[in-house]
PDB file of C-alpha atoms in Angstrom:
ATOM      1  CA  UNK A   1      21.364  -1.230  16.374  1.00 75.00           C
ATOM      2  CA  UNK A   2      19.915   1.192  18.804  1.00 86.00           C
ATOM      3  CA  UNK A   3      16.533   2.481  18.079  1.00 88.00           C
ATOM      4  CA  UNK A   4      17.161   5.633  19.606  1.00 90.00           C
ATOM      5  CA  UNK A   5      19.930   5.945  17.380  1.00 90.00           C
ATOM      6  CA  UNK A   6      17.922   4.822  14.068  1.00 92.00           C
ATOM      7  CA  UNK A   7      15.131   7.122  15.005  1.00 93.00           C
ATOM      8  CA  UNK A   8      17.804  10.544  15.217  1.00 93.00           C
ATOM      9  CA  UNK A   9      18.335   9.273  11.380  1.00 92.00           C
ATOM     10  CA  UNK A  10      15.058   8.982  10.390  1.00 93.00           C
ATOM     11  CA  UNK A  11      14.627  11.346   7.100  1.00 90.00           C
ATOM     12  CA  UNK A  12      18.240  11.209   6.255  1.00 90.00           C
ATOM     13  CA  UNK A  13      20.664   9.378   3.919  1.00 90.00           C
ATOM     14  CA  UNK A  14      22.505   6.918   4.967  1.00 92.00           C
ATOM     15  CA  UNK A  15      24.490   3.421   4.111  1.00 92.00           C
ATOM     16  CA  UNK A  16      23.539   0.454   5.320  1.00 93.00           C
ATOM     17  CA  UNK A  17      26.666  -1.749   6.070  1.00 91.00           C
ATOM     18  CA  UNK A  18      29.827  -0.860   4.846  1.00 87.00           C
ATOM     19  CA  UNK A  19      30.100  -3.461   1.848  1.00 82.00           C
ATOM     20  CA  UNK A  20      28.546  -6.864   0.227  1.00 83.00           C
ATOM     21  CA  UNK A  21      25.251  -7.920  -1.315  1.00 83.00           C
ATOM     22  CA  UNK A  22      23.271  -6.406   1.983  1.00 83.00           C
ATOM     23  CA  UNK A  23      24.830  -3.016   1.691  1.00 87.00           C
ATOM     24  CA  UNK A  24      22.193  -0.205   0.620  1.00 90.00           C
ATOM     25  CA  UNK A  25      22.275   3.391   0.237  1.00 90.00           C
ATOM     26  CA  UNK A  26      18.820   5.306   0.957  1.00 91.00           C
ATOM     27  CA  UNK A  27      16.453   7.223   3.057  1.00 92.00           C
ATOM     28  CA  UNK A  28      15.920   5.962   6.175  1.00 93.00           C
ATOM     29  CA  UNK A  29      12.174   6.573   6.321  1.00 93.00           C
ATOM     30  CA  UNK A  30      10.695   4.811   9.457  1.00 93.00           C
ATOM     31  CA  UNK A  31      12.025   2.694  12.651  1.00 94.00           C
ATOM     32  CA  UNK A  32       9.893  -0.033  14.769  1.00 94.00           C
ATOM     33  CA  UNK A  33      11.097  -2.109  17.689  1.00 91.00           C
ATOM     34  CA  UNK A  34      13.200  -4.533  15.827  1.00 94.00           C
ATOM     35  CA  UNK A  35      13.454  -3.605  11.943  1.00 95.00           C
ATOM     36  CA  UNK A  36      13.390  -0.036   9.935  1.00 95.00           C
ATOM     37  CA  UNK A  37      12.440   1.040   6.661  1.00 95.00           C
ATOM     38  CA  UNK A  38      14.774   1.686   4.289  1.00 94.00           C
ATOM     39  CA  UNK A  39      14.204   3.558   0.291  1.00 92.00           C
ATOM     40  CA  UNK A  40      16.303   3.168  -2.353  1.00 89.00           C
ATOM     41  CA  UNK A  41      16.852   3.611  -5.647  1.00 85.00           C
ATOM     42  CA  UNK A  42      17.569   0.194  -6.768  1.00 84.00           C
ATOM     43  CA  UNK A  43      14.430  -1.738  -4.924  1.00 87.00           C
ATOM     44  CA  UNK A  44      12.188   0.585  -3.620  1.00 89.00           C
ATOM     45  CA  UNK A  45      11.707   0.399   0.213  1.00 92.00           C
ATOM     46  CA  UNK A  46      13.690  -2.546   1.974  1.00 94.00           C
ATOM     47  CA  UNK A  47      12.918  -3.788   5.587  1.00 95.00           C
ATOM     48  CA  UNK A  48      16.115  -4.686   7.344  1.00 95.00           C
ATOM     49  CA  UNK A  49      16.026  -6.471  10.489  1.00 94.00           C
ATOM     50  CA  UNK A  50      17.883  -3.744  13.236  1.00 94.00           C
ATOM     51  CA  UNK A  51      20.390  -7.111  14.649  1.00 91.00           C
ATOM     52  CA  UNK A  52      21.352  -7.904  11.517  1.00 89.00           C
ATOM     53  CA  UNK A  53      23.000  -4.486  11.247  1.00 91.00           C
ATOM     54  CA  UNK A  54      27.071  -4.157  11.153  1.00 91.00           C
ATOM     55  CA  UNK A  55      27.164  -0.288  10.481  1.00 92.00           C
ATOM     56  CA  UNK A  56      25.159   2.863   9.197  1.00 91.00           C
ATOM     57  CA  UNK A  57      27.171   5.179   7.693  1.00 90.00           C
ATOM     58  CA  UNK A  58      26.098   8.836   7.160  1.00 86.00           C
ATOM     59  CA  UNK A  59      28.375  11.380   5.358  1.00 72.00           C
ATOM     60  CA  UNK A  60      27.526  14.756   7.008  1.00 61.00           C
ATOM     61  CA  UNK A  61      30.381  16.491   4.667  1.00 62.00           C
ATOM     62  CA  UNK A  62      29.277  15.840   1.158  1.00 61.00           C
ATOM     63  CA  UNK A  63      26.089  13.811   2.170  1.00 58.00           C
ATOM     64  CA  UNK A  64      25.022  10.744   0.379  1.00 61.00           C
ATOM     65  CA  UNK A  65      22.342  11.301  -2.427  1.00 61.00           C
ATOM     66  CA  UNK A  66      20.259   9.360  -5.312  1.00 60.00           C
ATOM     67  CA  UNK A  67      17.736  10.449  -7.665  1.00 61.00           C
ATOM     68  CA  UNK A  68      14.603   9.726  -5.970  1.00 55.00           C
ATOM     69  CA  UNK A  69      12.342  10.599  -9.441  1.00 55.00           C
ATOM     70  CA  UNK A  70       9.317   8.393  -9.429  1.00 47.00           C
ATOM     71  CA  UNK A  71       9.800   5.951  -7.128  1.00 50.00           C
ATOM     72  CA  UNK A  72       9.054   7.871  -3.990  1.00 52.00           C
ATOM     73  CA  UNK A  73       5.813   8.835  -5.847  1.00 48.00           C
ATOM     74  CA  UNK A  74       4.676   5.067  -5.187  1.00 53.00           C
ATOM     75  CA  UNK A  75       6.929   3.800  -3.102  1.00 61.00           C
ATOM     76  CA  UNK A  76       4.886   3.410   0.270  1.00 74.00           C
ATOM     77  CA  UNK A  77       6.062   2.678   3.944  1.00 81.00           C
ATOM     78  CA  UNK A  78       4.404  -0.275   5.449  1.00 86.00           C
ATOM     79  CA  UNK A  79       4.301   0.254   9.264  1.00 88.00           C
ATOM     80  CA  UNK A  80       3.549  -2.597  11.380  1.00 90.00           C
ATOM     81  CA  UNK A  81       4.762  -2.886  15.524  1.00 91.00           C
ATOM     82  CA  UNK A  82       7.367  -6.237  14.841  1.00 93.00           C
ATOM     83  CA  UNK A  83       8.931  -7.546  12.330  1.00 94.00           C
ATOM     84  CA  UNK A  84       6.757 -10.642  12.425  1.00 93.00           C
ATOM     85  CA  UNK A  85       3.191  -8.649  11.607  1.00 94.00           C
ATOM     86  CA  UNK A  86       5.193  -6.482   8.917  1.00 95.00           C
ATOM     87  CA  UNK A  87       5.848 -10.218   7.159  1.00 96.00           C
ATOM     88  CA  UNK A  88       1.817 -10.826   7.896  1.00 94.00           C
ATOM     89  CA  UNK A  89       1.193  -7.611   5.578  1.00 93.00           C
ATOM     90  CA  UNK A  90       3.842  -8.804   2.784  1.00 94.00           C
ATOM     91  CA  UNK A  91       1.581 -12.051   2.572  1.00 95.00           C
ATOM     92  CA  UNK A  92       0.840 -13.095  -1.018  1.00 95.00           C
ATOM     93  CA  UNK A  93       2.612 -10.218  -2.631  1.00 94.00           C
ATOM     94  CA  UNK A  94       6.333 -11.242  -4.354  1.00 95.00           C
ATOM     95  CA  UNK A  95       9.434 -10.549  -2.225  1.00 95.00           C
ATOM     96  CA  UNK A  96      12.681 -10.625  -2.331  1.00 95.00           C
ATOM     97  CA  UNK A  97      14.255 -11.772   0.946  1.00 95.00           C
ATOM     98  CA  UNK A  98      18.015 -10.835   1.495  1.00 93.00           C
ATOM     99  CA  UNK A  99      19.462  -8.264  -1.168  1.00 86.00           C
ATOM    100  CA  UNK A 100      21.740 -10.823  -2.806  1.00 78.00           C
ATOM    101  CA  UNK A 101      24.386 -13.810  -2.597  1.00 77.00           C
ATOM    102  CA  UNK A 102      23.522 -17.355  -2.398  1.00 84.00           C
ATOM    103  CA  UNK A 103      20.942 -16.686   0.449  1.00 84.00           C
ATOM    104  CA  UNK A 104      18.879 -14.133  -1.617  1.00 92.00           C
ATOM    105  CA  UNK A 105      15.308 -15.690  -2.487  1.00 94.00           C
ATOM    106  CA  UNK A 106      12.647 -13.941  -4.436  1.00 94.00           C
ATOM    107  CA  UNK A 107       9.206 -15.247  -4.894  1.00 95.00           C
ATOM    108  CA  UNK A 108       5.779 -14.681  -3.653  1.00 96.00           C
ATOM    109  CA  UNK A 109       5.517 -14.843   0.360  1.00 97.00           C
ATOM    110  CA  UNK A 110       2.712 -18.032   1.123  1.00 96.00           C
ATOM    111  CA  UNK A 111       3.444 -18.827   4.806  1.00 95.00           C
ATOM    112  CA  UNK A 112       4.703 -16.865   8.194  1.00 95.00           C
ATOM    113  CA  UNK A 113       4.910 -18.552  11.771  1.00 93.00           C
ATOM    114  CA  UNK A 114       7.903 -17.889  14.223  1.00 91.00           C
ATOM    115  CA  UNK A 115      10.033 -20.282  13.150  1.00 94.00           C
ATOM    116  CA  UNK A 116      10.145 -19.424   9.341  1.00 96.00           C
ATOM    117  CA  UNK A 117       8.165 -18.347   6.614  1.00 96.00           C
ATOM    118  CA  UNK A 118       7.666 -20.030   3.383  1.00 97.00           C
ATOM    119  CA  UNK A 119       8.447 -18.808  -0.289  1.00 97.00           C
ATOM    120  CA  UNK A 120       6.434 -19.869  -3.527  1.00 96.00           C
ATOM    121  CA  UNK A 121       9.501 -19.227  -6.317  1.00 93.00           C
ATOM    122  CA  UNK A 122       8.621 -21.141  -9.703  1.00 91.00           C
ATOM    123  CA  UNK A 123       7.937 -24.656  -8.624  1.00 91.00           C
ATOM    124  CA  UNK A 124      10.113 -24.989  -5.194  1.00 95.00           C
ATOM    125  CA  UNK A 125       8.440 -24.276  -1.583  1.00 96.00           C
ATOM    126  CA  UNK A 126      11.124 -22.605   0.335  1.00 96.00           C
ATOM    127  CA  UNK A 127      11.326 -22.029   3.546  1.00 96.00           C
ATOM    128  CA  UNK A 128      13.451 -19.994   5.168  1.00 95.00           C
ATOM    129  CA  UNK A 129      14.744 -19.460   8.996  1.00 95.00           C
ATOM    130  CA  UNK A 130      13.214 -16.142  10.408  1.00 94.00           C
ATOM    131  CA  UNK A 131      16.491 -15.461  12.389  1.00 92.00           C
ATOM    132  CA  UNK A 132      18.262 -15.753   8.641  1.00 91.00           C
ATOM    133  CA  UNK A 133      16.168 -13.036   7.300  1.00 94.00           C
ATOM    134  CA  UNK A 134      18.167  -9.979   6.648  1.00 94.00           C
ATOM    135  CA  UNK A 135      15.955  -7.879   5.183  1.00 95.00           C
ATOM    136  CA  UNK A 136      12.824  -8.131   2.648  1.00 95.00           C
ATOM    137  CA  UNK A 137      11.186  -5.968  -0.020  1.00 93.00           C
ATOM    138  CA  UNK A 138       8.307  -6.145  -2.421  1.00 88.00           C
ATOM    139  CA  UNK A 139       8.514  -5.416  -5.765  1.00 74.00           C
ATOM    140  CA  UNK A 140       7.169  -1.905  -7.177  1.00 58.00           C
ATOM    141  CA  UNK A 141       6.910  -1.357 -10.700  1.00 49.00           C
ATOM    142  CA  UNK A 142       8.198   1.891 -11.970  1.00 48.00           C
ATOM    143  CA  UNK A 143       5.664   3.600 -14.255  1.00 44.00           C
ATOM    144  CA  UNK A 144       7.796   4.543 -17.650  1.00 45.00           C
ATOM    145  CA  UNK A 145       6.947   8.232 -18.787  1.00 46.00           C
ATOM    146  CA  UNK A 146       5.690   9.135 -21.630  1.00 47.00           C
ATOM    147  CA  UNK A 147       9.057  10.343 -23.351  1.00 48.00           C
ATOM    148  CA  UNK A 148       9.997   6.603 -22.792  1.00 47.00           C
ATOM    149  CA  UNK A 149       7.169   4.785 -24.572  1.00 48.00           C
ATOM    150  CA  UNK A 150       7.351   6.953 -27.427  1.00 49.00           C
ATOM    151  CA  UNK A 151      11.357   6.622 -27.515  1.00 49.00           C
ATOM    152  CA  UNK A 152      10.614   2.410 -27.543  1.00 49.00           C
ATOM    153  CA  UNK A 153       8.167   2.868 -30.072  1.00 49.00           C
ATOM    154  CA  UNK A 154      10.307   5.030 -32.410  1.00 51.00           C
ATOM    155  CA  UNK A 155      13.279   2.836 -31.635  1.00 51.00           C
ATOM    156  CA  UNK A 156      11.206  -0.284 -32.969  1.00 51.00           C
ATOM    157  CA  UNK A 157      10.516   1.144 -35.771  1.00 51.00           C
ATOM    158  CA  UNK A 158      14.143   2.342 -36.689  1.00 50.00           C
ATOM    159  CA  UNK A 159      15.262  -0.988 -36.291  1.00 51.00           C
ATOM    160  CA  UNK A 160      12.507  -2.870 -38.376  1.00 50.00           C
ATOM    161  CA  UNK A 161      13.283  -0.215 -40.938  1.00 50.00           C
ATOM    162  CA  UNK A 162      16.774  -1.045 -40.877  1.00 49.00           C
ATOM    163  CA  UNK A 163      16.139  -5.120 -41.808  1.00 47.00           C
TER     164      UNK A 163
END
């Protein structure tokens, strides 16, 4: 993809591929040399590798929208000149590399050199081919309101009264 391109998008919704476990819809919130920044409702803010890329859709008719609610509230944009020292500032935290399918790997990120970096998921050391890297995101826990405990709570309680 061209950067020049990804940067007149910056701020705006789009889709990311047209299809498949890769495909994303969300705010394009930052571009670098070779990867941008991508939020979205599902998983937060997703790195995607810019030659990786099929297709970015943007609908400029109806537009293309999600509830944002409190994930943009923690949701943070790591900004880093390559792809490579973006990966260096993901050390040690838990990733998921590649949205989904059989080449999806989630785990916490122990190792990064050109060649590949190197997953710790339950008790397997995986390794994985930089050039196969798709995208990658890091997990952020969404704080539960309130209204939501209480609900859980109350809902416990209904159903112990109910035994």
């Amino acid at each position: 993809m061209n950067k020049d391109l990804l940067l007149s998008l910056v701020g705006k919704m789009v889709k990311v591929d047209r299809g498949g476990p890769e495909s994303r819809i969300g705010k394009l919130l930052g571009v670098e040399n070779d990867h941008f920044a991508l939020l979205t409702e599902q998983d937060g803010v997703i790195y995607y590798l810019t030659h990786h890329i099929k297709s970015l859709t943007e609908n400029s008719r109806k537009g293309i929208h999600f509830k944002e609610g409190e994930i943009t509230e923690e949701a943070t944009c790591l900004t880093a000149k390559d792809f490579a020292t973006l990966l260096d500032g993901l050390k040690y935290r838990w990733v998921k590399i590649n949205r989904g399918g059989k080449e999806s790997i989630e785990g916490v990120l122990d190792d990064i050199n050109e060649d590949y970096v190197t997953v710790i998921s339950n008790e397997e050391v995986i390794r994985i081919s930089m050039f196969h890297i798709r995208n990658i995101g890091y997990e952020i826990k969404k704080k539960k309101s309130n209204d939501e405990d209480e609900n859980n709570k109350e809902g416990g309680k209904k159903d112990e009264k109910s035994k």
